[in-house]
Coordinates of C-alpha atoms and ligand atoms in Angstrom, one line a residue:
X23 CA 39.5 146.6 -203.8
X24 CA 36.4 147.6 -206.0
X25 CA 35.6 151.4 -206.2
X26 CA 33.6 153.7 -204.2
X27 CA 31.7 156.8 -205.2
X28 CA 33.0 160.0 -204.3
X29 CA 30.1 161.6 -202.5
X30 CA 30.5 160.7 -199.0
X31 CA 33.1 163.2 -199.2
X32 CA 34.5 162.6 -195.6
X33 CA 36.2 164.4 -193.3
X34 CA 38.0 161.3 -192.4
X35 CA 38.1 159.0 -195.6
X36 CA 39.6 156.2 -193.4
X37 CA 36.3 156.1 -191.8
X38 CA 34.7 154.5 -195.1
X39 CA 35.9 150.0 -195.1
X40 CA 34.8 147.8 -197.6
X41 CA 36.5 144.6 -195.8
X42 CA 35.4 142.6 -193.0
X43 CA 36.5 143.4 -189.3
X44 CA 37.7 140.0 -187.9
X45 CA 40.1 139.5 -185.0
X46 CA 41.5 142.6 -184.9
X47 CA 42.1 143.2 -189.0
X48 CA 40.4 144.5 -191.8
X49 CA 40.1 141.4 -193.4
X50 CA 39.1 140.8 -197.6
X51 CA 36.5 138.9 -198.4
X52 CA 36.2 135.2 -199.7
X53 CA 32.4 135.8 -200.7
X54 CA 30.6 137.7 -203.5
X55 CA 31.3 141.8 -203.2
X56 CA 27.9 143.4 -202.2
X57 CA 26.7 146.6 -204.1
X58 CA 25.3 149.5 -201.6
X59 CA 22.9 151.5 -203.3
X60 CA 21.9 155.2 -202.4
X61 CA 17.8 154.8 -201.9
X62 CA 17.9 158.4 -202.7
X63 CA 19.1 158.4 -206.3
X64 CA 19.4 154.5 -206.8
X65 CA 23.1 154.8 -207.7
X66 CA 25.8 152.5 -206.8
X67 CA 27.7 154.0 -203.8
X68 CA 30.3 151.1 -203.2
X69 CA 30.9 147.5 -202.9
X70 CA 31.8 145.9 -199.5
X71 CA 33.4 142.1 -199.1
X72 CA 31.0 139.4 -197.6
X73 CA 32.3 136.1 -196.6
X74 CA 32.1 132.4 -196.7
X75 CA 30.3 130.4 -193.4
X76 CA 33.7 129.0 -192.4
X77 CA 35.1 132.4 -192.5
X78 CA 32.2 133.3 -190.5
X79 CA 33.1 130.4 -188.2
X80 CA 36.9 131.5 -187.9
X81 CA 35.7 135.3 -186.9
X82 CA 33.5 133.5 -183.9
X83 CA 36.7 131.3 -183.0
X84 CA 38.5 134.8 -182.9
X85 CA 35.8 136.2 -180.3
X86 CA 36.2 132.8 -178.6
X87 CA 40.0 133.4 -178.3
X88 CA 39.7 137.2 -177.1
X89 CA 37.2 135.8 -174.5
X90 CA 39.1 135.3 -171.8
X91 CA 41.2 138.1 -171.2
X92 CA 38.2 140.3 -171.5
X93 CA 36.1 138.8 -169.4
X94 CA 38.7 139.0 -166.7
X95 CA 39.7 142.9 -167.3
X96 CA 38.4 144.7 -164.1
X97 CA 34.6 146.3 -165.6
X98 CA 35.9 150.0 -164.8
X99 CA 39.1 149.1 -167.6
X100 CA 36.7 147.6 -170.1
X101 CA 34.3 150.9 -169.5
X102 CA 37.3 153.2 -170.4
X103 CA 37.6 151.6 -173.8
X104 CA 33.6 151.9 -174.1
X105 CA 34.2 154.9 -173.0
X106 CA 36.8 156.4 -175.8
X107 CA 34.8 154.6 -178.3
X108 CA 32.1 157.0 -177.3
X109 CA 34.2 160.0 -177.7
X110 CA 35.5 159.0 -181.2
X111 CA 31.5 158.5 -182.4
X112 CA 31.0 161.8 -181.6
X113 CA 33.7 163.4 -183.0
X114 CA 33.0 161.9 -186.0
X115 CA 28.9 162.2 -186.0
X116 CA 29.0 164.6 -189.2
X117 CA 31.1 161.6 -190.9
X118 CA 28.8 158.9 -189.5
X119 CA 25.7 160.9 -190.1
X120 CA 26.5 161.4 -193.6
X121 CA 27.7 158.0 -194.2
X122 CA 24.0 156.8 -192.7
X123 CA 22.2 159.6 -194.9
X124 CA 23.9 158.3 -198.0
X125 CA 23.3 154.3 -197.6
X126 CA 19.9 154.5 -195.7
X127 CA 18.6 157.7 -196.6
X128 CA 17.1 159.5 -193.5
X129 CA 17.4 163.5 -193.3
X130 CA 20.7 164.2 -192.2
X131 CA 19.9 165.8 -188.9
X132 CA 18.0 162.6 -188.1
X133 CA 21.0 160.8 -189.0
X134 CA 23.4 163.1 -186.5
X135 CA 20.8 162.2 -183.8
X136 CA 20.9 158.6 -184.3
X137 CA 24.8 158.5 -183.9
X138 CA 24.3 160.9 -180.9
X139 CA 21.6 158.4 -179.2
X140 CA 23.7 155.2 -180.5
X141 CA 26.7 157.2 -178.5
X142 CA 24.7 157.8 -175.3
X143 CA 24.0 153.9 -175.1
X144 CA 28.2 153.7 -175.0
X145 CA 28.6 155.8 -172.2
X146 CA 25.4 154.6 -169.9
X147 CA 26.8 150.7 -170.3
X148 CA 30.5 152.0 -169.8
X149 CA 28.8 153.2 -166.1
X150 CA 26.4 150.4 -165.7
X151 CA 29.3 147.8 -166.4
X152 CA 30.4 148.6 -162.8
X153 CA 27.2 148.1 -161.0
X154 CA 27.1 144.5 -162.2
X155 CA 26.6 143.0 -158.9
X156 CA 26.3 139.4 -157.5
X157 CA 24.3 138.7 -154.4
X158 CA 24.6 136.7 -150.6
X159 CA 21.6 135.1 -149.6
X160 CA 21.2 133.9 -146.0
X161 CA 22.0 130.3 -145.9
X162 CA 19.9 127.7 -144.5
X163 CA 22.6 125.6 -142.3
X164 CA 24.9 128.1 -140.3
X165 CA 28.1 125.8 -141.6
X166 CA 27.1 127.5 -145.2
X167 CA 27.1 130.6 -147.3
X168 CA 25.1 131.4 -150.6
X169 CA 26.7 133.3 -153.1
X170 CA 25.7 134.1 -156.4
X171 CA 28.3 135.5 -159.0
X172 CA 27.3 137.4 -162.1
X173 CA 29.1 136.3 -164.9
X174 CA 29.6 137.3 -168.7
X175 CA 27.4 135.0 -171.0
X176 CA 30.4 134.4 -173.3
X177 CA 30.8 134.9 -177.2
X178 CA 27.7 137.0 -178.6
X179 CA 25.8 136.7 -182.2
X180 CA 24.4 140.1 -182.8
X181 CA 22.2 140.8 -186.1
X182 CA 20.6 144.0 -186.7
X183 CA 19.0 146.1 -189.6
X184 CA 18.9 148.4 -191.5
X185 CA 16.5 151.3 -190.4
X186 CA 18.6 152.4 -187.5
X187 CA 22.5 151.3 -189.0
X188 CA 24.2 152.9 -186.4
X189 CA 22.2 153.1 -182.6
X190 CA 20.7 149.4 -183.3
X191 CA 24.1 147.8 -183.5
X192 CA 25.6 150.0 -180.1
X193 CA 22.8 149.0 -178.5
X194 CA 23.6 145.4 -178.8
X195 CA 27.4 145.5 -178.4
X196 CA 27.9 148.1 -175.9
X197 CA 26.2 146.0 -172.9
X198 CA 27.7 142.8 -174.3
X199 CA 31.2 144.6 -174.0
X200 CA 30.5 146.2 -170.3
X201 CA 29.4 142.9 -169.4
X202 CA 32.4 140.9 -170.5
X203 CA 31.3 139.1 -173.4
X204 CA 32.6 139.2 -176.9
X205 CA 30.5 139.8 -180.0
X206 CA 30.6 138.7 -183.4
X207 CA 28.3 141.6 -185.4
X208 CA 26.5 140.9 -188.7
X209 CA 24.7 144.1 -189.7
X210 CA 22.0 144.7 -192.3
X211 CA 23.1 144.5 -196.4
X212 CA 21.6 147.4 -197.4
X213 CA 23.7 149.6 -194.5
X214 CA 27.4 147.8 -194.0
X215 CA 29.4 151.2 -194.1
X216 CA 27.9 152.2 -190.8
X217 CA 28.8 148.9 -189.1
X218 CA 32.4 149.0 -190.3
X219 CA 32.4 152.6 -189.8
X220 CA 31.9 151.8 -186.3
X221 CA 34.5 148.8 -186.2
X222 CA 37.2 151.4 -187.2
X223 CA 36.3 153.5 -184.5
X224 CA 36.4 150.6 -181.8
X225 CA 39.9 149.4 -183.2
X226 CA 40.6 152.9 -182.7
X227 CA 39.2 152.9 -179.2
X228 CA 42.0 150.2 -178.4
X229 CA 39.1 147.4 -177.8
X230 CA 41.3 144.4 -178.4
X231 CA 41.4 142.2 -181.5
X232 CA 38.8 139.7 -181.5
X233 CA 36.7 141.3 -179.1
X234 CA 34.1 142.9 -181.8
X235 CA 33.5 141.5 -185.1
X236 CA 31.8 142.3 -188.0
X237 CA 30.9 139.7 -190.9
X238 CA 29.1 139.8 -193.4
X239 CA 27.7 137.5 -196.0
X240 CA 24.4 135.4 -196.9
X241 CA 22.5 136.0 -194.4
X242 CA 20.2 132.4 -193.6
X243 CA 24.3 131.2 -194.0
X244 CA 25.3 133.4 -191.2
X245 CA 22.3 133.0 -189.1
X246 CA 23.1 129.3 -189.3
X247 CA 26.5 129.2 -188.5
X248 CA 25.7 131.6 -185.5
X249 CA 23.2 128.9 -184.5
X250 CA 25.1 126.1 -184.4
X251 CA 29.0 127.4 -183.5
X252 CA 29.8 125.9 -179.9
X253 CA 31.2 129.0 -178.8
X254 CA 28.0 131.5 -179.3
X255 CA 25.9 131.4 -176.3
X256 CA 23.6 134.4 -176.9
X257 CA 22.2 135.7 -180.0
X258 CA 21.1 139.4 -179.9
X259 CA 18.5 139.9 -183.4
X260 CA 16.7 143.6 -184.3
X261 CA 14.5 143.0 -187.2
X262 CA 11.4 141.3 -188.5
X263 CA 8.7 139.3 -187.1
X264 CA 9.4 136.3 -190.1
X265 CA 13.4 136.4 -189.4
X266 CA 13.1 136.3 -185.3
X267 CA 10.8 133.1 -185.4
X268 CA 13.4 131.6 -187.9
X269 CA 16.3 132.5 -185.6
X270 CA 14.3 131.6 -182.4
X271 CA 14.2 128.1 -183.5
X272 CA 17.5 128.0 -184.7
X273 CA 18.7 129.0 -181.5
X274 CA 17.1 125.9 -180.1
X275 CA 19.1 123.6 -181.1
X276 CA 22.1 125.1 -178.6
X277 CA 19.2 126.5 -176.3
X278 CA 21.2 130.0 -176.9
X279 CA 20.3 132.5 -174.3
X280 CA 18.0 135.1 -177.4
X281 CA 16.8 138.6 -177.6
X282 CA 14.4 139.5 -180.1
X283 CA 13.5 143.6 -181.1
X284 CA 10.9 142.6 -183.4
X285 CA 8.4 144.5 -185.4
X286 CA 5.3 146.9 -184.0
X287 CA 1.9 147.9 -185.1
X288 CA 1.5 151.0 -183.1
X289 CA -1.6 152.9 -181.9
X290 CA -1.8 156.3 -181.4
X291 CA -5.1 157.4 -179.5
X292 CA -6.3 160.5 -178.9
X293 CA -8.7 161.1 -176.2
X294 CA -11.5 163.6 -176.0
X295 CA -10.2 166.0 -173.7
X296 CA -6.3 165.8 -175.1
X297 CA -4.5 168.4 -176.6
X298 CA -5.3 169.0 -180.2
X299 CA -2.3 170.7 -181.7
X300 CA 0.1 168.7 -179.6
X301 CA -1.6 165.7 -181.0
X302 CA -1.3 166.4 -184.4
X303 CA 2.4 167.6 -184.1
X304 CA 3.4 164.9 -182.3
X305 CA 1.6 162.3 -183.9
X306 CA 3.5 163.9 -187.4
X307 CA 6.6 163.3 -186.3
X308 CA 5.7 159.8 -184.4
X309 CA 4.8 158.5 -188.2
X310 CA 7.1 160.4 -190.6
X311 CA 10.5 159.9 -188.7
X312 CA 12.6 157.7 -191.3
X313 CA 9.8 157.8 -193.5
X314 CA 8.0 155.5 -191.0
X315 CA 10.1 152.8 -191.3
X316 CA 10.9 152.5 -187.7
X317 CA 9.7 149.4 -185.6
X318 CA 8.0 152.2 -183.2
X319 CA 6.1 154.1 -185.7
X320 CA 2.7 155.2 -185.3
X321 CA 0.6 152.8 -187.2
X322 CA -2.9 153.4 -186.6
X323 CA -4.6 156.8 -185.2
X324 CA -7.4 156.4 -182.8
X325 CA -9.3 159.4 -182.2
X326 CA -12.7 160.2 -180.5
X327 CA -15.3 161.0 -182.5
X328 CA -15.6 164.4 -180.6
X329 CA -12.1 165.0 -182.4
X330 CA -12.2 163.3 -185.7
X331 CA -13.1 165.4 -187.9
X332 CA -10.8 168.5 -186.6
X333 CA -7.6 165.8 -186.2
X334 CA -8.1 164.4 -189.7
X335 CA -8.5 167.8 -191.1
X336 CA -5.3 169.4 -189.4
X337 CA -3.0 165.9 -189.6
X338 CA -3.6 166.1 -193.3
X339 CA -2.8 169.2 -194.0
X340 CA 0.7 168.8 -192.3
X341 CA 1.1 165.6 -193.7
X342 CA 0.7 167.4 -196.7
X343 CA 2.7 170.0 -196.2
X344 CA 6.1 167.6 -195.6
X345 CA 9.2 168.0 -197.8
X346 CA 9.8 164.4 -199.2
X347 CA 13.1 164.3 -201.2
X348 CA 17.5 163.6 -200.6
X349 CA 18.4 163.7 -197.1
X350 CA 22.0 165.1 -198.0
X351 CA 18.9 168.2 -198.9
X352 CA 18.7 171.0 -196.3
X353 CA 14.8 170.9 -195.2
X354 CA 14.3 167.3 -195.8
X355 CA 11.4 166.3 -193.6
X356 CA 11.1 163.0 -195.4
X357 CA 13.7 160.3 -197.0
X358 CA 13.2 157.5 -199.8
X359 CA 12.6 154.1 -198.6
X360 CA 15.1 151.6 -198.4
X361 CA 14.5 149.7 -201.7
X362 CA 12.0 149.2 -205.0
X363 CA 10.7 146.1 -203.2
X364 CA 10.1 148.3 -199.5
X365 CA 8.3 150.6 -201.8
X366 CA 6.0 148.0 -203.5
X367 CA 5.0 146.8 -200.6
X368 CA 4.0 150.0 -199.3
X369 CA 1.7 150.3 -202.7
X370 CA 0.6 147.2 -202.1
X371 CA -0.8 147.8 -198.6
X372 CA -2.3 151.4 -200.3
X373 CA -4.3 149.5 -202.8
X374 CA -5.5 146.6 -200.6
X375 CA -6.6 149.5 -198.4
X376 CA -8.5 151.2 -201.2
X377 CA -9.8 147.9 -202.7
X378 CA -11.3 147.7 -199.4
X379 CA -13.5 150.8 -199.8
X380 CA -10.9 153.2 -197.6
X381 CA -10.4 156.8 -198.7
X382 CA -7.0 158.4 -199.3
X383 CA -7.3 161.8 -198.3
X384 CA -3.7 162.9 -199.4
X385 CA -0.3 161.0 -200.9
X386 CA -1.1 157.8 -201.8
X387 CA 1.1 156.8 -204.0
X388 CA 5.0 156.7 -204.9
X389 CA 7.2 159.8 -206.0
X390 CA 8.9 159.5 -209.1
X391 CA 12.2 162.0 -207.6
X392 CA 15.3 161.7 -208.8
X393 CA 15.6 157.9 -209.2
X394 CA 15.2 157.3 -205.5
X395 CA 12.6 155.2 -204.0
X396 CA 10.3 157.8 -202.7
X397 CA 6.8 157.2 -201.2
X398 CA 4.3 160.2 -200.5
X399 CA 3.0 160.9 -197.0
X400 CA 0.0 159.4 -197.4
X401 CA -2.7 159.3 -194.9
X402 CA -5.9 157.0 -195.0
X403 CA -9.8 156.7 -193.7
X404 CA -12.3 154.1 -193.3
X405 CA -9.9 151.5 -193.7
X406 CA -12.0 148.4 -192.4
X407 CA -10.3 146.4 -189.3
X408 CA -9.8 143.3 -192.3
X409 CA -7.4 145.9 -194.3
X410 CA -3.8 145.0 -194.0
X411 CA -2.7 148.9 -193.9
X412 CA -4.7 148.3 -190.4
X413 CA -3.0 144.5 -189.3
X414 CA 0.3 144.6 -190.7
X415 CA 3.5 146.9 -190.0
X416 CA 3.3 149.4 -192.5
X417 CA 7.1 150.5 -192.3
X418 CA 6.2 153.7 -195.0
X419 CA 5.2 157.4 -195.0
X420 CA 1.6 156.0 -194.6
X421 CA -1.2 155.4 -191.8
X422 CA -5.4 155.3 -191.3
X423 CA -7.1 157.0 -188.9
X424 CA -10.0 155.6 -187.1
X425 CA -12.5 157.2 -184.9
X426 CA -13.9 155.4 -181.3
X427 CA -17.0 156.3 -179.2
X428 CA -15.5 155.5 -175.6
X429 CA -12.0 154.7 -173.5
X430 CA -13.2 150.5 -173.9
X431 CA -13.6 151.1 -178.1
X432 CA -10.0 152.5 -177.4
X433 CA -8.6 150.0 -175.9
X434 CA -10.0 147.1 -177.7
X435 CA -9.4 148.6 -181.1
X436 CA -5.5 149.5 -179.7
X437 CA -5.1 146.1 -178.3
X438 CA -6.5 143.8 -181.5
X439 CA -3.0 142.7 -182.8
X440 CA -0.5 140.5 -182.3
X441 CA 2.1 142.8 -182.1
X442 CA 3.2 144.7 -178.8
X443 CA 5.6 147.1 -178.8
X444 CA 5.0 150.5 -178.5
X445 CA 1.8 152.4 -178.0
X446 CA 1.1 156.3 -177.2
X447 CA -2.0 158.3 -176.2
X448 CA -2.8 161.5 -175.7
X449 CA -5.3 163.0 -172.9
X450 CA -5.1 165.8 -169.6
X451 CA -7.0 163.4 -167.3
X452 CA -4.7 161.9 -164.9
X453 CA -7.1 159.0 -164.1
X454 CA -7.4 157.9 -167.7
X455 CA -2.9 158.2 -167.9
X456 CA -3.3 154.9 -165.1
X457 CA -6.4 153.1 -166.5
X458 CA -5.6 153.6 -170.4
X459 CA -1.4 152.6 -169.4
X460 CA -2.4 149.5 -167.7
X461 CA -4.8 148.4 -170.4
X462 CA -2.5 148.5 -173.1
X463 CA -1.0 145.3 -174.4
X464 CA 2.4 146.7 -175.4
X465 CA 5.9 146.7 -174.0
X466 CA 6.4 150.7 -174.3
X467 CA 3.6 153.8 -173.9
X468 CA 4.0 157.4 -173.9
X469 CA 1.5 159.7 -172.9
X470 CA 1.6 163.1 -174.2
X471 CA 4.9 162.7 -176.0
X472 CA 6.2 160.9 -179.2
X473 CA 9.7 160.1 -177.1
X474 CA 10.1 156.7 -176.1
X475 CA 13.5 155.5 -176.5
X476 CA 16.6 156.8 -174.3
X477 CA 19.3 155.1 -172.9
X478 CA 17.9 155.3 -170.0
X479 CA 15.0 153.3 -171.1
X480 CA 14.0 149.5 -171.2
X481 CA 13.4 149.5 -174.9
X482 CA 11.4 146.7 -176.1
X483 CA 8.4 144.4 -176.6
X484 CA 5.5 141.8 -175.8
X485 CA 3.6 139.3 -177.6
X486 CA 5.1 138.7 -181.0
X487 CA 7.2 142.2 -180.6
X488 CA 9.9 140.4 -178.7
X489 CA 11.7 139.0 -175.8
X490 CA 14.0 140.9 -173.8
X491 CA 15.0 144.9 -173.3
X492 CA 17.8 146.7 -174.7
X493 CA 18.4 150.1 -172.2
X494 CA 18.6 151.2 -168.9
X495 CA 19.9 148.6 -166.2
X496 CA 17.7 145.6 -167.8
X497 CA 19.8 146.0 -171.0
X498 CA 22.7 144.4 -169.8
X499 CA 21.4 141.9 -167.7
X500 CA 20.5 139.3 -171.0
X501 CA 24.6 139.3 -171.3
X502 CA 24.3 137.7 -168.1
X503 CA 24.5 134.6 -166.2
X504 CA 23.4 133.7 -162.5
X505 CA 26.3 131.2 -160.9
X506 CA 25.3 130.5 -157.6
X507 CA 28.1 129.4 -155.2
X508 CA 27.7 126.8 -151.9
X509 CA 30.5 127.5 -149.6
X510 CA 30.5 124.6 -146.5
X511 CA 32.3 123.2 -143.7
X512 CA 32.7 126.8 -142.4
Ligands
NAP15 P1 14.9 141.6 -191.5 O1 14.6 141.4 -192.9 O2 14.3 140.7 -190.5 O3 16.4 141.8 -191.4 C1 17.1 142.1 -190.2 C2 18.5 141.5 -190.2 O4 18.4 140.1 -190.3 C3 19.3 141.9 -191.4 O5 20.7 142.0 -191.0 C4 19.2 140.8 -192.3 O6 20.2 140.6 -193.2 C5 19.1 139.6 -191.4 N1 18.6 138.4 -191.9 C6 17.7 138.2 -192.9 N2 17.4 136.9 -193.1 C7 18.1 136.3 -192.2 C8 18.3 134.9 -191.9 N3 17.6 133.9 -192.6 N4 19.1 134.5 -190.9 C9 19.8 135.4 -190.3 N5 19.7 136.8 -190.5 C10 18.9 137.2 -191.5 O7 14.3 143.1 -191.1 P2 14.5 144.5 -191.8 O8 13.6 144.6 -192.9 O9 16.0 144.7 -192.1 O10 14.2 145.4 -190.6 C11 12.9 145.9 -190.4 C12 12.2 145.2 -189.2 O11 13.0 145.4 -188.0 C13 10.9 145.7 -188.9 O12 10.0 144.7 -188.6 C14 11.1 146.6 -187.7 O13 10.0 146.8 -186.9 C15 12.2 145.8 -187.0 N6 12.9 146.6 -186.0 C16 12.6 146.4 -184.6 C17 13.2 147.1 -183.7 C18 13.0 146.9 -182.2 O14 13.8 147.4 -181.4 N7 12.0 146.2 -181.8 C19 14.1 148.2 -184.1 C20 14.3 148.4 -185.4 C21 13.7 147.6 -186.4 P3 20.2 141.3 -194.7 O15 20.1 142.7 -194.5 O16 21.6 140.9 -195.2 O17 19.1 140.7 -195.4

């Protein structure tokens, strides 16, 4: 077993796995060892085992095994082990929040509130397990009933990433558990410790061997073998835009059953009779949270030109004022980015948006810190419509403001992009909360408030965003089949 660098310093060492989770075991490797680096200080912080395809394809004949008996546990027994996996990732959140902090980055207290949301998603599909409920329908000949069963889709791909290591992934399994499926887990390179972090847990839990899996490995190799293994009948993917087409037509060839979290390209707009300082603060923490790189991030600010000139002044300043640096630091606002190449591209976008003719009115440019990949709040004007700070995902500490004349400018600038996930606005008029709500193209809006994720939430997108919700009762519902059931000669 290769080393490992001394400064997760945990209160439960065990916590920290560099093998594989397959069928039960903690399994070595027959791949390549990966090297996690800390984006704060760019230092090695382990190496974790990755493995071949065909050991990829055993771990999916272990969930195919484990199948059975789980699907046939009563939902309230499968809930209970949901349910003490729960309780064992909150008594561990300072471990898991520094273990997150370390490989990904964000501000500690961010971290602990990620593995505090990831926790509440355990517990709400350990309850909604048990309302999983099939239907009678009238039948149309009095010799006949209609039944309709809901049933487990079967063995589950799930691949997430690495911006949210910890509630991404228990979003994904804990419905596929409740519902009775299995699931075979390949988590993002750059953030493995807080996937197998979570795999000790469950075996701790007493969720039996084969029931959750984690791999990992090449990824295209993986995605492939999820694709075309028999056994997998749903795959479950968080990530980009590129990757989700790929896997979308992968998944074709077995017509999987496929949920796609994909990227966003958020609007934030604030009307002329909102709330000025609630805008700006909220609007602060909608964008800087993980150093933007969140698939819901503010993008682009919309404000009327009424506003514009107060907004920009004040939303600079504060942007201004954030504390970039370590996340292990107390006061943090602001974490590295994930990688040299996440942080190029954010440069990139910055001097495309310049080139174009856009001003940068603070930031702008990365922050040589410590050896970590650090990227200052930056925050942009007059970036034309053609800038790609304006039609791509920015996933950085950075975003443009533009200013609009009337609610239709709003919309129409809000709306031109292919994305559609989430969306927020700000205004007192309880008129425009209906009319500008309908009128956006996006799968999420919140009015007045950055929130907008909770367990309790259908979480996901529209156009090229996605397909499917994670949250609330629809969450669980694509690790499920209709079987509809004649009954005759009654
Ligand atoms: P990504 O490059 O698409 O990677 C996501 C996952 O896919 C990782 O586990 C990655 O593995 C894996 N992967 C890469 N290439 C693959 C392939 N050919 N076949 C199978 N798997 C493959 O995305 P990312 O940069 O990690 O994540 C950022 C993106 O996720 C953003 O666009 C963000 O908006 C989106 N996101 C969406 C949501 C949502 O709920 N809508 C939530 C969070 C993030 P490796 O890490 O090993 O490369």
């Amino acid at each position: 077993m290769s080393s490992i660098t001394t400064a997760f310093a945990l209160h439960d060492p065990a916590l920290l796995r560099q093998q594989v989770y397959v069928d039960g075991q903690w399994t070595p490797g027959d791949g390549p060892a990966l090297p996690v680096i800390d984006p704060a200080t760019g230092v090695p912080l382990g190496e974790v085992d990755t493995l071949s395809p065909a050991a990829v394809e055993r771990a999916i004949d272990a969930a195919e095994r484990a199948l059975p008996a789980w699907r046939a546990l009563p939902a309230r027994k499968r809930g209970q082990k949901l349910e003490r996996w729960r309780t064992l990732i909150v008594e561990h959140a300072d471990d898991l929040a520094r273990i997150m902090t370390l490989e990904q980055g964000k501000p500690l207290a961010e971290a602990r509130g990620e593995v505090l949301s990831g926790a509440a998603f355990a517990k709400w599909y350990a309850e909604e397990g048990q309302r999983v409920y099939g239907e009678i329908i009238p039948a149309p000949q009095d010799d006949k009933r209609l039944l309709v069963f809901r049933e487990a889709v079967g063995v589950c791909a799930a691949i997430t990433p690495w911006n949210f290591p910890h509630s991404m992934i228990v979003r994904k399994t804990a419905p596929a558990l409740a519902a009775g499926c299995t699931v075979v887990l390949k988590p993002a390179e750059s953030t493995p410790f807080s996937a197998l972090a979570l795999a000790e847990l469950a075996h701790r839990a007493g969720i039996p061997a084969g029931v959750f899996n984690v791999v990992l490995g090449e990824p295209s190799a993986i995605g492939k073998v999820f694709a075309a293994h028999p056994a997998v009948r749903k795959l479950s993917f968080t990530g980009s835009i590129r990757i989700g087409r790929l896997l979308l037509a992968q998944a074709a060839e077995q017509v999987q059953k496929v949920t796609l979290e994909l990227g966003g390209n958020a609007p934030f707009i604030v009307f002329d009779d909102a709330d000025l300082d609630a805008a700006v603060d909220d609007a602060i923490i909608a964008k800087f949270r993980n150093a933007g790189q969140v698939c819901v991030a503010v993008n682009r600010i919309f404000v009327h030109e009424k506003l514009f000139p107060r907004f920009v002044e004040r939303f600079t300043a504060a942007a201004s004022a954030l504390k970039v640096g370590n996340g292990l630091d107390a006061g943090t606002q602001v974490g590295p980015l994930i990688n040299q190449a996440a942080l190029e591209r954010v440069r990139e976008l910055v001097e495309d948006a310049k080139a174009h003719g856009a001003d940068i009115l603070t930031g702008g440019k990365p922050l040589a810190q410590g050896g970590g990949f650090f990227f200052e709040p930056t925050v942009i004007t007059r970036a034309p419509v053609d800038a790609r700070i304006v039609g791509e995902e920015i996933f950085g500490p950075v975003v443009s403001i533009h200013s609009f004349a009337d609610d239709a400018e709003a919309l129409r600038l809000a709306n031109a992009t292919d994305y559609g996930l989430a969306s927020y606005f700000y205004t007192r008029d309880y008129r425009r909360l209906f009319h500008i709500a309908e009128g956006l193209q996006f799968g999420m809006v919140a009015v007045n408030t950055p929130t907008i994720a909770a367990e309790s939430s259908p979480f996901g997108g529209i156009k090229t965003s996605g397909i499917g919700r994670e949250g609330a009762r629809h969450g669980i519902e694509d690790y499920l089949e209709y079987k509809t059931v004649w009954v005759g000669d009654l």
